[in-house]
mmCIF file of C-alpha atoms in Angstrom:
data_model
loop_
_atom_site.group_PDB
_atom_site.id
_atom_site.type_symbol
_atom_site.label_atom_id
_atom_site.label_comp_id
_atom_site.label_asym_id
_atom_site.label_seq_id
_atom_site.Cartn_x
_atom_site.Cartn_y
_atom_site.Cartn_z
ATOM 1 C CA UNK A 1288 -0.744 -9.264 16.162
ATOM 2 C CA UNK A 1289 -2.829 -10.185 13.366
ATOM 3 C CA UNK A 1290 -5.347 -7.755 11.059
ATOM 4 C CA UNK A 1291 -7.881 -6.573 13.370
ATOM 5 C CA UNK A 1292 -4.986 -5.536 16.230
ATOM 6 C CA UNK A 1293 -2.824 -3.486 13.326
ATOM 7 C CA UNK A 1294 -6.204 -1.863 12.463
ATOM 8 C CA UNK A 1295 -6.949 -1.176 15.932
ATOM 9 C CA UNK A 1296 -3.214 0.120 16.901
ATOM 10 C CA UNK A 1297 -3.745 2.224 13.875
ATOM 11 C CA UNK A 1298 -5.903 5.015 16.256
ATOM 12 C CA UNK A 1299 -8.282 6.872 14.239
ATOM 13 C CA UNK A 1300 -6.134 7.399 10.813
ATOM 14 C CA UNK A 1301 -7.563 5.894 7.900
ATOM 15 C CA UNK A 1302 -3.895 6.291 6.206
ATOM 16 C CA UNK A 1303 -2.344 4.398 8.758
ATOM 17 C CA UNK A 1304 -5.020 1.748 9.359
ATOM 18 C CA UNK A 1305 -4.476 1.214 5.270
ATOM 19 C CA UNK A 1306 -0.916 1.085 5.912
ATOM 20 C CA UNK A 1307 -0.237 -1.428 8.550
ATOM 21 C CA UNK A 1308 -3.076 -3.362 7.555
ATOM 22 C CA UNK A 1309 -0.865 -3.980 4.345
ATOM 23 C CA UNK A 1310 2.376 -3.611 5.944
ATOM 24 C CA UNK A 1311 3.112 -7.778 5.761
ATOM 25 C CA UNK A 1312 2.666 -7.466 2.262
ATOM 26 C CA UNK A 1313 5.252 -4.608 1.429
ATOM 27 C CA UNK A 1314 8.526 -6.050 1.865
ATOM 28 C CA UNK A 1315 11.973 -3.378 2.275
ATOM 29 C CA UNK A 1316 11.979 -0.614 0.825
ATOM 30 C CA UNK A 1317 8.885 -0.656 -1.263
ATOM 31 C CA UNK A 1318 7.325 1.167 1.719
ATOM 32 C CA UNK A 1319 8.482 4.366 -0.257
ATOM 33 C CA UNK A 1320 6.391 3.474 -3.200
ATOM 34 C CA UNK A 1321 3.525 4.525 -0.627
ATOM 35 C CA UNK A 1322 2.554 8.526 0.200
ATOM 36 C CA UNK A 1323 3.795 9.910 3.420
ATOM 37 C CA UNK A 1324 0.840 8.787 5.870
ATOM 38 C CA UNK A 1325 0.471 4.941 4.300
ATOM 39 C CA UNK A 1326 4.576 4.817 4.940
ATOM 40 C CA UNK A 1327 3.750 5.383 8.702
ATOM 41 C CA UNK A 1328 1.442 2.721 9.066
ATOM 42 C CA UNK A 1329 3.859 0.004 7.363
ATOM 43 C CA UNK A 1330 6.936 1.660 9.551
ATOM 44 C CA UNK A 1331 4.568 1.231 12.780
ATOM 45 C CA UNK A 1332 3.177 -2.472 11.587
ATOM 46 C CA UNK A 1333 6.817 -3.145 11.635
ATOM 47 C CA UNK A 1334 7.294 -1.799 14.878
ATOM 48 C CA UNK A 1335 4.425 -3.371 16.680
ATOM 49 C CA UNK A 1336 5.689 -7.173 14.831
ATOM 50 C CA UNK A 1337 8.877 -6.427 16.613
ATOM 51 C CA UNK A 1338 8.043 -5.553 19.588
ATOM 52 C CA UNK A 1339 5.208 -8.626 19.686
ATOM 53 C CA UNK A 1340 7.671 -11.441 18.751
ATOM 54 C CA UNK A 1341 10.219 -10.245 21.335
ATOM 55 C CA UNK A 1342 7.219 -9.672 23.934
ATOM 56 C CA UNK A 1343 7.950 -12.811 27.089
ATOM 57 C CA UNK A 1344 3.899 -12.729 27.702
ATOM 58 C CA UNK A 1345 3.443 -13.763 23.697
ATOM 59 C CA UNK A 1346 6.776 -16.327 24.067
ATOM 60 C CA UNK A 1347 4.780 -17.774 26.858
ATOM 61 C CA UNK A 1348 1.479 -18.394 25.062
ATOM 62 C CA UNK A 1349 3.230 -19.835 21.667
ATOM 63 C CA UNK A 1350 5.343 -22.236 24.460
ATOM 64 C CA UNK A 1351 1.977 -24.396 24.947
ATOM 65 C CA UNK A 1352 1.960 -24.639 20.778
ATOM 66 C CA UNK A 1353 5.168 -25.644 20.003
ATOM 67 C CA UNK A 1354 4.570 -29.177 19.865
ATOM 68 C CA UNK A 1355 3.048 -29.164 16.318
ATOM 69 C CA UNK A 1356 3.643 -25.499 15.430
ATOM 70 C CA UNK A 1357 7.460 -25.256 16.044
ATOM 71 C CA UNK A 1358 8.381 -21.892 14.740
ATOM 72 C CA UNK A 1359 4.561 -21.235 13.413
ATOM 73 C CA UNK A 1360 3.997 -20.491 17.062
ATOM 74 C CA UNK A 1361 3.983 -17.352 17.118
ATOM 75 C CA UNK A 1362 1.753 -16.988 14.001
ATOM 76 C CA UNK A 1363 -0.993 -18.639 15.435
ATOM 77 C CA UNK A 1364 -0.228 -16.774 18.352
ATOM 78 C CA UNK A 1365 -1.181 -13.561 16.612
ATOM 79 C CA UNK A 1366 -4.557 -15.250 15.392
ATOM 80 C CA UNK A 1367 -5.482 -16.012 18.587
ATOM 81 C CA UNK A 1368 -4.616 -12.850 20.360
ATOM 82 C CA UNK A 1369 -7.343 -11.525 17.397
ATOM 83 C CA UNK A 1370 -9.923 -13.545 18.615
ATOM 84 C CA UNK A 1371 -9.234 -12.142 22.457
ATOM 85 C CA UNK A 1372 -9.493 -8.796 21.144
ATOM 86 C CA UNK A 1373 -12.804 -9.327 19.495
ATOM 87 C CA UNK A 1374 -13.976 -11.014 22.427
ATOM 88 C CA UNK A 1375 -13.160 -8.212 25.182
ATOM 89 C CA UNK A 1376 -13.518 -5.539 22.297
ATOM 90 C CA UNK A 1377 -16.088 -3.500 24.328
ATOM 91 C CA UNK A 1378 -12.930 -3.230 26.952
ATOM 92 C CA UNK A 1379 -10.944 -1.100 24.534
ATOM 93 C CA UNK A 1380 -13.834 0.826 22.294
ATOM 94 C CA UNK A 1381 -16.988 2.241 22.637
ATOM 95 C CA UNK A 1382 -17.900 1.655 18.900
ATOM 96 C CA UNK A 1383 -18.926 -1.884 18.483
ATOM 97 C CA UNK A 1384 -16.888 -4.123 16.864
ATOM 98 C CA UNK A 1385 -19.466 -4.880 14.096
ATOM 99 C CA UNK A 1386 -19.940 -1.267 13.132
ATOM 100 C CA UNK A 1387 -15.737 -0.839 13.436
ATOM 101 C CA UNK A 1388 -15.458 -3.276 11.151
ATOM 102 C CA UNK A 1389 -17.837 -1.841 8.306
ATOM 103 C CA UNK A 1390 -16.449 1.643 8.910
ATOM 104 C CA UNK A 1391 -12.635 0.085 8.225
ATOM 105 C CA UNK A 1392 -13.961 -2.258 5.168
ATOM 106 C CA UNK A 1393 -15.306 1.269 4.271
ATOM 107 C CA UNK A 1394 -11.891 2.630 3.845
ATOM 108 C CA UNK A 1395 -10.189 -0.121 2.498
ATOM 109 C CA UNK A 1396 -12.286 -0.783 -0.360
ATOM 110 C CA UNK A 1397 -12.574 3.569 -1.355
ATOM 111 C CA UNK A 1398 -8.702 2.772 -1.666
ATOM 112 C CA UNK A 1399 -8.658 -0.475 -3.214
ATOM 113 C CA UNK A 1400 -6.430 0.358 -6.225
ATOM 114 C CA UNK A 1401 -3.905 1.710 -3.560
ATOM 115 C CA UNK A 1402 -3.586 -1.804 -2.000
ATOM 116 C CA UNK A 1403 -0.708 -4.567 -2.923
ATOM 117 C CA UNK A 1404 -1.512 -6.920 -5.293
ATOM 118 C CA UNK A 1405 -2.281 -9.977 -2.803
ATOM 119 C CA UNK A 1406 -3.850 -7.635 -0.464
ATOM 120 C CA UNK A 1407 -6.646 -6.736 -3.615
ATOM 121 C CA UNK A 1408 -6.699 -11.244 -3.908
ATOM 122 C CA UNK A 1409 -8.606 -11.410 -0.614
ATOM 123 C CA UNK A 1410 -9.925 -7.912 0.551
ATOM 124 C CA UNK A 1411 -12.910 -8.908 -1.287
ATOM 125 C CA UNK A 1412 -13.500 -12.376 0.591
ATOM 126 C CA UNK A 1413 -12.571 -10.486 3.500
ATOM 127 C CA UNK A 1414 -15.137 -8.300 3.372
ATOM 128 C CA UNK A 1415 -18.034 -10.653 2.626
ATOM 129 C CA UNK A 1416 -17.422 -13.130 5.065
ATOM 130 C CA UNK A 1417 -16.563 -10.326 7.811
ATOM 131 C CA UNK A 1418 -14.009 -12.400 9.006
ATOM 132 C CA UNK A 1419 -12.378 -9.513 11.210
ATOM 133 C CA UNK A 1420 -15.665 -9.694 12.943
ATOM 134 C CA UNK A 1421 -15.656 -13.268 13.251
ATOM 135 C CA UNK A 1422 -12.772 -13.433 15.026
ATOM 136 C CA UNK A 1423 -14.523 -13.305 18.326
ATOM 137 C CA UNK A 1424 -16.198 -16.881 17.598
ATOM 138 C CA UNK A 1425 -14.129 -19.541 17.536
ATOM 139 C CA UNK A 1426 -15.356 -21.242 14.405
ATOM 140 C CA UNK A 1427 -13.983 -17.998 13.025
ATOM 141 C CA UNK A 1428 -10.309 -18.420 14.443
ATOM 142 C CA UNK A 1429 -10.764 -22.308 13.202
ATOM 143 C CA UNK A 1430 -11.382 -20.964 9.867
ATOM 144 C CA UNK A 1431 -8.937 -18.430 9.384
ATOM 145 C CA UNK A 1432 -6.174 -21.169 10.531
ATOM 146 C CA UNK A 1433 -7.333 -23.161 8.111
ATOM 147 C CA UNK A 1434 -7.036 -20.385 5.263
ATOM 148 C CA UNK A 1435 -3.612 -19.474 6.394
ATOM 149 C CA UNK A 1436 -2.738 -23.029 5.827
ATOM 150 C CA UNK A 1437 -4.201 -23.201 2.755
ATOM 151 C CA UNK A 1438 -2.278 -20.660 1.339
ATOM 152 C CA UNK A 1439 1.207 -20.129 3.545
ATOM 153 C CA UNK A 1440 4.139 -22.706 4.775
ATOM 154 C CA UNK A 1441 1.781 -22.848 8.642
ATOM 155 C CA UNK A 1442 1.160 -26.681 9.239
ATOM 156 C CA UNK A 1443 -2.694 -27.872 8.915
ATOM 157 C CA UNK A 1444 -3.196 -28.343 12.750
ATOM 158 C CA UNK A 1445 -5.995 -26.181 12.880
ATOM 159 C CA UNK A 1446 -7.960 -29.000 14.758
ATOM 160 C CA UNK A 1447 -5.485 -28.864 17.578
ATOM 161 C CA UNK A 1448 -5.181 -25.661 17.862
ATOM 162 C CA UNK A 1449 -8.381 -24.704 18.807
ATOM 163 C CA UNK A 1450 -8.639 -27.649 21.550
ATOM 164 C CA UNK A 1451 -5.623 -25.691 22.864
ATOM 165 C CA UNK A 1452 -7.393 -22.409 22.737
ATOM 166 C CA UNK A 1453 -10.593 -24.107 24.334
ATOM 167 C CA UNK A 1454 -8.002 -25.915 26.479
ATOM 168 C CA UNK A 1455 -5.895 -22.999 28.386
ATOM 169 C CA UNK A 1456 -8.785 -20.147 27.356
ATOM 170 C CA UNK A 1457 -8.521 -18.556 30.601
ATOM 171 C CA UNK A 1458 -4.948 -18.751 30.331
ATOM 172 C CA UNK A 1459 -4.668 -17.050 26.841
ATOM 173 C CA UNK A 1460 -7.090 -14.656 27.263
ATOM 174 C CA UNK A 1461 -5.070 -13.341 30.873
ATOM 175 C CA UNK A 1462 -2.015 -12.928 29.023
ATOM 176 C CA UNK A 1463 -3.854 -11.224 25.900
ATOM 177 C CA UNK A 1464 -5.267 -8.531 28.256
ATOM 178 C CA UNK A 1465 -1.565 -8.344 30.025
ATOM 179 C CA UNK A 1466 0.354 -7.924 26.766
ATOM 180 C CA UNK A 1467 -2.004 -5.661 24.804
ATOM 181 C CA UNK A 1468 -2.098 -2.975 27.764
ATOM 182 C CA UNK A 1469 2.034 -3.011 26.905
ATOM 183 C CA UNK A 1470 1.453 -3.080 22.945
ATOM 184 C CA UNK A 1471 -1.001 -0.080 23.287
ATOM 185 C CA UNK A 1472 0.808 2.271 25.478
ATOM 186 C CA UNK A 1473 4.096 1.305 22.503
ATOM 187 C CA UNK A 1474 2.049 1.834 19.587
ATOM 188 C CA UNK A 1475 0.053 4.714 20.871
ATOM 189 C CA UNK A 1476 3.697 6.859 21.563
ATOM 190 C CA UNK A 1477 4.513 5.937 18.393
ATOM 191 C CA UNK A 1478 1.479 7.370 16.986
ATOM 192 C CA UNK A 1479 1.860 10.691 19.583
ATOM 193 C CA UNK A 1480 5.306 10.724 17.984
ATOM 194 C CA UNK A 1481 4.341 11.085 13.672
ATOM 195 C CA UNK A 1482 3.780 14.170 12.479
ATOM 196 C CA UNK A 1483 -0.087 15.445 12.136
ATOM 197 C CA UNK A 1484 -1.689 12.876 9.483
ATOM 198 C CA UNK A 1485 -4.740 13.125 7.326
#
């Protein structure tokens, strides 16, 4: 799962979103540098990685990338499975994705100075390109590839990736809906589990 999932799987705790929008970027331990509520959304981002990279439907849809992903897979994977949730997003909430994403820049930025070093680098782009809502287009998926390859070890295939995603769309977007009725149902009893949070 990529941003806009975590922030989804996050329910409606600004804490939590902050937490496992971050939670990549807080490695160990240094989840206890965070307060209570901000811990809980790393510990669940963790939980939901897990239980995604171990998930058959999401080792079936990186299968048809391995050929110039390799191991990367299941990255672009996660990208992709973004993209399916902004496209069906009026499946899962009755708040438009558009104004979701405002109201969560909203409470990232008011608790900027909270936020991981690397996280502050590229909230800021973030926000003014709105690339959480353009991950419904695909020009938006091609560009965030092309970011993350940019700036991390994933190979610059960004170009075939998206003729896959155009390629086995029905495909992808089938097993998105399939999986993310199992990641919900994990990462909302998680959520039923933690304590009341603010």
């Amino acid at each position: 799962m990529n941003f806009l999932a975590h922030l989804y799987l996050s329910g409606d705790h600004p804490m939590i979103q902050i937490g496992n929008f971050i939670g990549d970027h807080v490695k160990g331990r240094n989840y206890l540098n965070y307060s209570p509520d901000i811990q809980k959304g790393i510990i669940l981002h963790r939980k939901i990685d897990a239980y995604t990279d171990s998930h058959p439907i999401v080792k079936n849809s990186a299968k048809r990338l391995y050929e110039k992903y390799g191991r990367y897979a299941g990255i672009v994977i996660d990208v992709f499975y973004d993209h399916y949730l902004g496209i069906n997003w009026d499946r899962y909430n009755d708040i438009k994705l558009s104004k979701y994403v405002s109201k969560v820049h909203k409470t990232l930025l008011s608790h900027y100075f909270k936020l991981p070093n690397e996280v502050k680098g590229f909230l800021p782009f973030m926000v003014k390109s709105r690339r959480l809502e353009t991950y419904a287009t695909v020009e938006g998926i091609h560009r965030s590839l092309s970011i993350m390859s940019n700036y991390s070890s994933l190979p610059d295939e960004s170009d075939w990736a998206i003729k896959q995603l155009v390629r086995y769309n029905g495909e992808f977007n089938q097993e998105f809906i399939e999986f993310f009725e199992d990641v919900r149902e994990m990462a909302n009893n998680e959520l039923d589990q933690l304590p009341k949070v603010g």
